[in-house]
Amino acid sequence: MCNPRSAALSKYFVTLSISLLYRLSPLVSDSIYSNGFSAECLNSSVANSGFYLSNPYKFQVQFHTMGSSPVYELEEDGHDYESGYASGSSSDAELPEIYFTKPHLAFLNRQLQTLEPQEILQWCITSLPGLYQETAFGLTGLTSLDMLSKMKVPRPQIVDLLFFDTLHHFAETHDLINRIRNRYPLVNLHIYKPAGADTAEEFARQHGERLWETNDELYDWLAKVEPAQRAYRELQVGAVLTGRRRSQGGQRGDIPVIEVDDAGLIKVNPFANWSFKQVNDYIKENNVPYNELLDRGYKSVGDWHSTKPVQKGEDERAGRWPGQEKTECGIHNPRSKFAQFLKEQEMKKQSEALQQALESQQGAEITS
């Protein structure tokens, strides 16, 4: 007989993918039975929820913050509800395709923390709709790409790549992209550039020379953040794989395996626990193409104007934005930060236009 407590808890576990429960993490499936959850309860929950939790309830959606990442707390008649997937026929337009409560997200991180990157990647493929891999073709991203290519997943489940071409990447990076296309011909690569520009010269004509020096935040928005948001919108991206690792330090020093940004995008960091040596060893052992700049002292490669080789004893990202406190390019910063920045930029423009109009009026009065 399935008691109410077991039914509720087993339904909570159903919101994880079946692969996590039964294939990737025996610890989870064992805990179901050791805590009194019966197969009857689990099967009942699956049947009742349709696994995708297609249900008739109307939800109220509230945002709550877990660190810097909001997650959904769903309420039905004043009671907390479980995480899960939104039905394709759901009438709740506000709900994303997949959402997490704070307890669910914490639970996932505890379980995924113990898995190897290949296992986390497999869980992502089977659990997260709209999954893409963001990459600038660094060692970790290349390691992820190679692991995914060896999983022999069905063609519809192959994870497409997202590359944000700032128009200021090294020539060696573009050469690597060509070699990656040849090595992994089945993988689709989506390249997004700054709006209205295909070359660095066009970008400079539109926004001024060396914008990264005169207005660094505007540069990040135009070259990286806006193209990323455009990609998410056009491709209906629901979740992304990143190459971030805790060993890279800075803001990445305590990243979880899975997180949700302030716009609801799920970000998975399969290599959060790996070191530079581990990814570097994997690249060498599996003969994965890599950026030639790494043989010249670089460890993290971004735009040519803000990247330099790393000296012995320095952190691997010490060569990024040398002389600045900056540690992230903008894509992994809160989107709300850029919303505020754009608002301030617009107010500045309006103020300048008003000042110019006043000066013109004063000039006309003096002349008359």
Tab-separated table of C-alpha atoms in Angstrom:
chain	number	residue	atom	x	y	z
A	1	MET	CA	0.000	0.000	0.000
A	2	CYS	CA	1.364	3.411	-0.883
A	3	ASN	CA	1.150	5.849	2.025
A	4	PRO	CA	0.706	9.610	1.308
A	5	ARG	CA	4.206	10.534	2.493
A	6	SER	CA	5.850	7.932	0.276
A	7	ALA	CA	3.662	8.948	-2.639
A	8	ALA	CA	4.614	12.605	-2.298
A	9	LEU	CA	8.313	11.875	-1.914
A	10	SER	CA	8.416	9.359	-4.735
A	11	LYS	CA	6.670	11.853	-6.985
A	12	TYR	CA	9.454	14.284	-6.078
A	13	PHE	CA	12.023	11.777	-7.283
A	14	VAL	CA	10.149	11.296	-10.545
A	15	THR	CA	11.052	14.832	-11.503
A	16	LEU	CA	14.589	13.601	-11.988
A	17	SER	CA	15.201	11.753	-15.207
A	18	ILE	CA	14.816	7.994	-15.074
A	19	SER	CA	18.440	7.719	-16.195
A	20	LEU	CA	19.660	9.535	-13.090
A	21	LEU	CA	17.572	7.307	-10.817
A	22	TYR	CA	18.399	3.945	-12.322
A	23	ARG	CA	21.474	4.207	-14.486
A	24	LEU	CA	23.782	7.025	-13.509
A	25	SER	CA	23.347	7.107	-9.773
A	26	PRO	CA	22.508	3.819	-8.009
A	27	LEU	CA	22.820	5.728	-4.756
A	28	VAL	CA	19.637	7.622	-5.578
A	29	SER	CA	17.596	4.591	-6.547
A	30	ASP	CA	18.857	2.710	-3.494
A	31	SER	CA	17.806	5.574	-1.267
A	32	ILE	CA	14.270	5.377	-2.631
A	33	TYR	CA	13.813	1.908	-1.246
A	34	SER	CA	15.897	2.349	1.914
A	35	ASN	CA	13.643	5.246	2.893
A	36	GLY	CA	10.431	3.292	2.381
A	37	PHE	CA	9.594	4.283	-1.179
A	38	SER	CA	8.060	1.329	-2.968
A	39	ALA	CA	8.069	0.555	-6.659
A	40	GLU	CA	4.279	0.827	-6.436
A	41	CYS	CA	4.612	4.442	-5.290
A	42	LEU	CA	7.160	5.288	-7.944
A	43	ASN	CA	5.145	3.730	-10.747
A	44	SER	CA	2.000	5.386	-9.444
A	45	SER	CA	3.762	8.755	-9.463
A	46	VAL	CA	4.976	8.236	-12.998
A	47	ALA	CA	1.496	7.337	-14.139
A	48	ASN	CA	-0.118	10.208	-12.295
A	49	SER	CA	2.364	12.786	-13.476
A	50	GLY	CA	2.880	11.496	-17.000
A	51	PHE	CA	6.551	11.993	-16.040
A	52	TYR	CA	6.357	15.428	-17.577
A	53	LEU	CA	4.006	16.494	-14.817
A	54	SER	CA	1.182	17.381	-17.166
A	55	ASN	CA	-1.368	18.518	-14.642
A	56	PRO	CA	-4.471	20.707	-14.458
A	57	TYR	CA	-3.329	22.915	-11.597
A	58	LYS	CA	-2.793	26.611	-11.972
A	59	PHE	CA	0.510	27.729	-10.549
A	60	GLN	CA	1.651	31.002	-9.089
A	61	VAL	CA	5.274	31.575	-9.996
A	62	GLN	CA	7.613	33.360	-7.617
A	63	PHE	CA	11.334	33.946	-8.033
A	64	HIS	CA	13.619	33.170	-5.142
A	65	THR	CA	17.366	33.465	-5.032
A	66	MET	CA	19.767	30.611	-4.337
A	67	GLY	CA	23.098	32.356	-4.265
A	68	SER	CA	22.841	34.501	-7.365
A	69	SER	CA	20.559	32.118	-9.229
A	70	PRO	CA	16.783	32.336	-8.947
A	71	VAL	CA	14.760	29.145	-9.047
A	72	TYR	CA	11.029	28.659	-9.192
A	73	GLU	CA	8.936	28.061	-6.153
A	74	LEU	CA	5.589	26.840	-7.397
A	75	GLU	CA	2.543	27.126	-5.235
A	76	GLU	CA	-0.819	25.449	-5.659
A	77	ASP	CA	-3.443	26.621	-3.213
A	78	GLY	CA	-0.734	27.986	-0.965
A	79	HIS	CA	1.371	24.800	-0.826
A	80	ASP	CA	4.849	24.234	-2.260
A	81	TYR	CA	4.806	22.089	-5.367
A	82	GLU	CA	7.446	19.915	-6.970
A	83	SER	CA	9.950	20.734	-9.667
A	84	GLY	CA	9.334	19.244	-13.080
A	85	TYR	CA	8.668	19.762	-16.768
A	86	ALA	CA	5.996	21.960	-18.276
A	87	SER	CA	3.597	20.139	-20.546
A	88	GLY	CA	3.493	21.113	-24.188
A	89	SER	CA	-0.227	21.685	-23.741
A	90	SER	CA	0.128	23.627	-20.497
A	91	SER	CA	-1.847	26.840	-20.286
A	92	ASP	CA	0.785	28.445	-18.081
A	93	ALA	CA	2.624	30.729	-20.476
A	94	GLU	CA	4.977	31.939	-17.765
A	95	LEU	CA	6.462	28.539	-17.032
A	96	PRO	CA	9.696	27.576	-18.786
A	97	GLU	CA	9.916	24.110	-20.295
A	98	ILE	CA	11.730	22.893	-17.199
A	99	TYR	CA	11.962	24.436	-13.766
A	100	PHE	CA	13.444	23.639	-10.357
A	101	THR	CA	12.524	24.416	-6.789
A	102	LYS	CA	15.351	25.315	-4.412
A	103	PRO	CA	15.273	21.916	-2.633
A	104	HIS	CA	15.270	20.092	-5.975
A	105	LEU	CA	18.210	22.101	-7.290
A	106	ALA	CA	20.160	21.454	-4.101
A	107	PHE	CA	19.324	17.744	-4.348
A	108	LEU	CA	20.505	17.581	-7.957
A	109	ASN	CA	23.791	19.227	-7.054
A	110	ARG	CA	24.407	16.763	-4.237
A	111	GLN	CA	23.870	13.841	-6.595
A	112	LEU	CA	25.674	15.226	-9.660
A	113	GLN	CA	28.623	16.294	-7.513
A	114	THR	CA	29.626	12.636	-7.124
A	115	LEU	CA	29.479	11.778	-10.836
A	116	GLU	CA	32.167	11.892	-13.512
A	117	PRO	CA	31.784	14.424	-16.352
A	118	GLN	CA	30.705	11.717	-18.820
A	119	GLU	CA	27.899	10.683	-16.463
A	120	ILE	CA	26.787	14.275	-15.973
A	121	LEU	CA	26.756	14.794	-19.741
A	122	GLN	CA	24.655	11.662	-20.195
A	123	TRP	CA	22.211	12.890	-17.572
A	124	CYS	CA	21.981	16.256	-19.350
A	125	ILE	CA	21.199	14.648	-22.708
A	126	THR	CA	18.380	12.567	-21.273
A	127	SER	CA	17.001	15.188	-18.882
A	128	LEU	CA	17.282	18.714	-20.282
A	129	PRO	CA	15.288	19.829	-23.328
A	130	GLY	CA	16.730	22.541	-25.541
A	131	LEU	CA	20.308	21.616	-24.565
A	132	TYR	CA	23.278	23.333	-26.259
A	133	GLN	CA	26.983	23.638	-25.512
A	134	GLU	CA	28.451	27.135	-25.260
A	135	THR	CA	32.108	27.155	-26.178
A	136	ALA	CA	35.010	29.381	-27.124
A	137	PHE	CA	36.943	26.177	-27.891
A	138	GLY	CA	39.031	26.161	-24.753
A	139	LEU	CA	40.389	22.884	-23.405
A	140	THR	CA	37.375	22.120	-21.223
A	141	GLY	CA	34.888	22.799	-24.000
A	142	LEU	CA	36.896	20.617	-26.356
A	143	THR	CA	36.957	17.840	-23.772
A	144	SER	CA	33.180	18.044	-23.444
A	145	LEU	CA	32.755	18.016	-27.214
A	146	ASP	CA	34.936	14.917	-27.582
A	147	MET	CA	33.168	13.058	-24.759
A	148	LEU	CA	29.769	13.821	-26.256
A	149	SER	CA	30.919	12.645	-29.695
A	150	LYS	CA	31.757	9.221	-28.243
A	151	MET	CA	28.406	8.627	-26.563
A	152	LYS	CA	26.751	7.358	-29.730
A	153	VAL	CA	23.518	9.135	-28.908
A	154	PRO	CA	20.711	9.280	-31.504
A	155	ARG	CA	21.123	12.076	-34.046
A	156	PRO	CA	18.310	14.250	-32.630
A	157	GLN	CA	20.060	14.234	-29.271
A	158	ILE	CA	23.473	15.365	-30.503
A	159	VAL	CA	24.287	18.569	-28.637
A	160	ASP	CA	24.797	21.531	-30.975
A	161	LEU	CA	27.561	24.057	-30.308
A	162	LEU	CA	27.123	27.789	-29.705
A	163	PHE	CA	30.060	30.068	-30.476
A	164	PHE	CA	29.835	33.818	-29.937
A	165	ASP	CA	32.195	35.412	-32.449
A	166	THR	CA	33.129	38.807	-31.016
A	167	LEU	CA	34.985	39.607	-34.277
A	168	HIS	CA	38.115	39.995	-32.144
A	169	HIS	CA	39.212	36.403	-31.681
A	170	PHE	CA	42.730	35.266	-32.539
A	171	ALA	CA	43.382	33.852	-36.001
A	172	GLU	CA	44.471	30.653	-34.224
A	173	THR	CA	40.985	30.307	-32.747
A	174	HIS	CA	39.366	30.479	-36.173
A	175	ASP	CA	41.872	27.953	-37.483
A	176	LEU	CA	40.902	25.628	-34.632
A	177	ILE	CA	37.220	25.969	-35.544
A	178	ASN	CA	37.980	24.714	-39.047
A	179	ARG	CA	39.847	21.723	-37.624
A	180	ILE	CA	36.953	20.999	-35.239
A	181	ARG	CA	34.482	21.009	-38.140
A	182	ASN	CA	36.603	18.400	-39.915
A	183	ARG	CA	37.085	16.250	-36.809
A	184	TYR	CA	33.414	16.298	-35.708
A	185	PRO	CA	31.355	16.603	-38.917
A	186	LEU	CA	28.077	15.516	-37.280
A	187	VAL	CA	28.026	18.392	-34.801
A	188	ASN	CA	26.172	21.548	-35.781
A	189	LEU	CA	27.961	24.804	-34.978
A	190	HIS	CA	25.876	27.959	-34.554
A	191	ILE	CA	27.934	31.153	-34.793
A	192	TYR	CA	26.492	34.422	-33.533
A	193	LYS	CA	28.153	37.780	-34.172
A	194	PRO	CA	27.418	41.326	-32.975
A	195	ALA	CA	24.253	42.658	-34.596
A	196	GLY	CA	24.869	44.454	-37.882
A	197	ALA	CA	28.595	43.669	-38.134
A	198	ASP	CA	30.535	40.882	-39.816
A	199	THR	CA	34.060	42.236	-39.356
A	200	ALA	CA	36.042	44.083	-36.708
A	201	GLU	CA	36.237	47.072	-39.072
A	202	GLU	CA	32.452	47.266	-39.383
A	203	PHE	CA	32.119	46.970	-35.596
A	204	ALA	CA	34.572	49.856	-35.095
A	205	ARG	CA	32.749	52.060	-37.621
A	206	GLN	CA	29.482	51.535	-35.779
A	207	HIS	CA	30.695	51.785	-32.184
A	208	GLY	CA	34.057	53.533	-32.267
A	209	GLU	CA	37.647	52.390	-32.127
A	210	ARG	CA	38.783	50.207	-29.193
A	211	LEU	CA	35.385	50.177	-27.510
A	212	TRP	CA	36.696	47.628	-24.983
A	213	GLU	CA	38.844	50.460	-23.585
A	214	THR	CA	36.408	53.363	-23.815
A	215	ASN	CA	33.304	51.497	-22.608
A	216	ASP	CA	34.059	47.959	-21.500
A	217	GLU	CA	30.510	47.106	-20.405
A	218	LEU	CA	29.037	48.298	-23.681
A	219	TYR	CA	31.580	46.179	-25.537
A	220	ASP	CA	30.595	43.104	-23.512
A	221	TRP	CA	26.943	43.751	-24.243
A	222	LEU	CA	27.364	44.284	-27.983
A	223	ALA	CA	29.962	41.591	-28.657
A	224	LYS	CA	28.887	38.847	-26.266
A	225	VAL	CA	25.742	39.288	-24.200
A	226	GLU	CA	23.326	40.492	-26.892
A	227	PRO	CA	24.422	37.795	-29.378
A	228	ALA	CA	24.002	35.196	-26.621
A	229	GLN	CA	20.502	36.375	-25.767
A	230	ARG	CA	19.622	36.437	-29.464
A	231	ALA	CA	20.846	32.853	-29.808
A	232	TYR	CA	18.849	31.689	-26.771
A	233	ARG	CA	15.732	33.276	-28.222
A	234	GLU	CA	16.098	32.121	-31.833
A	235	LEU	CA	17.213	28.573	-31.013
A	236	GLN	CA	14.856	28.202	-28.028
A	237	VAL	CA	17.733	27.290	-25.756
A	238	GLY	CA	16.590	25.841	-22.441
A	239	ALA	CA	19.913	24.716	-20.993
A	240	VAL	CA	23.600	25.120	-21.782
A	241	LEU	CA	26.764	23.203	-21.025
A	242	THR	CA	29.689	25.404	-20.016
A	243	GLY	CA	33.411	24.813	-19.642
A	244	ARG	CA	33.720	26.535	-16.272
A	245	ARG	CA	35.750	24.867	-13.525
A	246	ARG	CA	36.301	25.759	-9.881
A	247	SER	CA	40.055	25.465	-10.365
A	248	GLN	CA	39.901	28.523	-12.650
A	249	GLY	CA	39.328	30.694	-9.580
A	250	GLY	CA	37.680	34.110	-9.480
A	251	GLN	CA	33.899	33.985	-9.668
A	252	ARG	CA	34.190	30.354	-10.702
A	253	GLY	CA	35.802	29.221	-7.462
A	254	ASP	CA	32.613	27.856	-5.933
A	255	ILE	CA	30.312	27.164	-8.883
A	256	PRO	CA	27.849	24.281	-8.505
A	257	VAL	CA	27.434	21.581	-11.124
A	258	ILE	CA	23.999	22.880	-12.090
A	259	GLU	CA	22.610	26.379	-11.637
A	260	VAL	CA	19.858	28.630	-12.952
A	261	ASP	CA	20.607	32.193	-14.031
A	262	ASP	CA	18.437	35.207	-13.299
A	263	ALA	CA	16.479	34.710	-16.534
A	264	GLY	CA	15.732	31.030	-15.892
A	265	LEU	CA	18.412	29.558	-18.187
A	266	ILE	CA	19.821	26.302	-16.812
A	267	LYS	CA	23.614	26.169	-16.829
A	268	VAL	CA	25.478	22.921	-16.273
A	269	ASN	CA	29.171	22.821	-15.426
A	270	PRO	CA	30.086	19.135	-15.952
A	271	PHE	CA	33.778	19.757	-15.248
A	272	ALA	CA	33.331	21.861	-12.124
A	273	ASN	CA	35.492	19.410	-10.167
A	274	TRP	CA	38.240	18.943	-12.752
A	275	SER	CA	41.618	20.697	-12.814
A	276	PHE	CA	43.539	22.177	-15.736
A	277	LYS	CA	45.834	19.130	-15.644
A	278	GLN	CA	42.899	16.737	-15.971
A	279	VAL	CA	41.442	18.428	-19.055
A	280	ASN	CA	44.895	18.919	-20.559
A	281	ASP	CA	45.712	15.228	-20.028
A	282	TYR	CA	42.418	14.214	-21.632
A	283	ILE	CA	43.129	16.370	-24.697
A	284	LYS	CA	46.553	14.782	-25.149
A	285	GLU	CA	45.454	11.203	-24.482
A	286	ASN	CA	42.561	11.445	-26.937
A	287	ASN	CA	44.395	13.487	-29.576
A	288	VAL	CA	41.758	16.232	-29.535
A	289	PRO	CA	42.545	19.316	-31.668
A	290	TYR	CA	43.346	22.362	-29.539
A	291	ASN	CA	44.311	26.007	-29.904
A	292	GLU	CA	47.959	26.414	-30.912
A	293	LEU	CA	48.239	29.386	-28.541
A	294	LEU	CA	48.346	26.937	-25.633
A	295	ASP	CA	51.790	25.865	-26.823
A	296	ARG	CA	52.919	29.501	-26.476
A	297	GLY	CA	52.059	29.988	-22.826
A	298	TYR	CA	48.341	30.768	-23.031
A	299	LYS	CA	45.962	28.785	-20.834
A	300	SER	CA	42.678	30.641	-21.334
A	301	VAL	CA	42.036	32.213	-24.729
A	302	GLY	CA	39.517	34.981	-25.430
A	303	ASP	CA	39.765	38.172	-27.514
A	304	TRP	CA	43.219	39.138	-28.761
A	305	HIS	CA	43.022	42.551	-27.079
A	306	SER	CA	42.381	41.171	-23.586
A	307	THR	CA	44.387	37.947	-23.459
A	308	LYS	CA	48.050	37.311	-22.774
A	309	PRO	CA	50.234	34.294	-21.920
A	310	VAL	CA	50.241	33.119	-18.316
A	311	GLN	CA	53.462	33.289	-16.337
A	312	LYS	CA	54.731	30.353	-14.296
A	313	GLY	CA	52.892	30.164	-10.980
A	314	GLU	CA	49.959	32.334	-12.106
A	315	ASP	CA	46.339	31.179	-12.153
A	316	GLU	CA	45.250	29.821	-15.508
A	317	ARG	CA	42.932	32.789	-16.142
A	318	ALA	CA	45.496	35.373	-15.030
A	319	GLY	CA	46.067	36.178	-18.689
A	320	ARG	CA	42.502	37.402	-19.167
A	321	TRP	CA	41.917	41.164	-18.770
A	322	PRO	CA	45.390	41.754	-17.283
A	323	GLY	CA	45.532	44.709	-14.921
A	324	GLN	CA	41.774	44.665	-14.329
A	325	GLU	CA	39.637	43.217	-11.551
A	326	LYS	CA	37.391	41.700	-14.191
A	327	THR	CA	37.222	37.893	-14.311
A	328	GLU	CA	34.185	37.225	-16.551
A	329	CYS	CA	33.352	38.354	-20.078
A	330	GLY	CA	29.715	39.127	-19.401
A	331	ILE	CA	27.956	35.986	-20.598
A	332	HIS	CA	28.137	34.495	-17.111
A	333	ASN	CA	27.303	37.709	-15.266
A	334	PRO	CA	23.698	38.337	-14.147
A	335	ARG	CA	21.555	39.581	-17.017
A	336	SER	CA	19.947	42.063	-14.638
A	337	LYS	CA	23.324	43.806	-14.456
A	338	PHE	CA	23.204	44.522	-18.185
A	339	ALA	CA	19.547	45.516	-18.050
A	340	GLN	CA	20.500	48.187	-15.527
A	341	PHE	CA	23.515	49.169	-17.621
A	342	LEU	CA	21.377	49.610	-20.746
A	343	LYS	CA	18.867	51.674	-18.801
A	344	GLU	CA	21.679	53.958	-17.604
A	345	GLN	CA	23.044	54.213	-21.156
A	346	GLU	CA	19.628	55.259	-22.457
A	347	MET	CA	19.232	57.850	-19.692
A	348	LYS	CA	22.691	59.191	-20.539
A	349	LYS	CA	21.743	59.545	-24.206
A	350	GLN	CA	18.537	61.364	-23.323
A	351	SER	CA	20.417	63.685	-20.985
A	352	GLU	CA	23.008	64.459	-23.651
A	353	ALA	CA	20.281	65.102	-26.230
A	354	LEU	CA	18.470	67.432	-23.845
A	355	GLN	CA	21.685	69.300	-23.047
A	356	GLN	CA	22.453	69.669	-26.741
A	357	ALA	CA	18.944	71.007	-27.401
A	358	LEU	CA	19.269	73.541	-24.578
A	359	GLU	CA	22.638	74.717	-25.852
A	360	SER	CA	21.239	75.085	-29.381
A	361	GLN	CA	18.299	77.104	-28.057
A	362	GLN	CA	20.594	79.352	-26.010
A	363	GLY	CA	22.816	79.887	-29.037
A	364	ALA	CA	19.812	80.851	-31.157
A	365	GLU	CA	18.624	83.357	-28.517
A	366	ILE	CA	22.054	85.009	-28.303
A	367	THR	CA	22.250	85.318	-32.094
A	368	SER	CA	18.803	86.879	-32.305
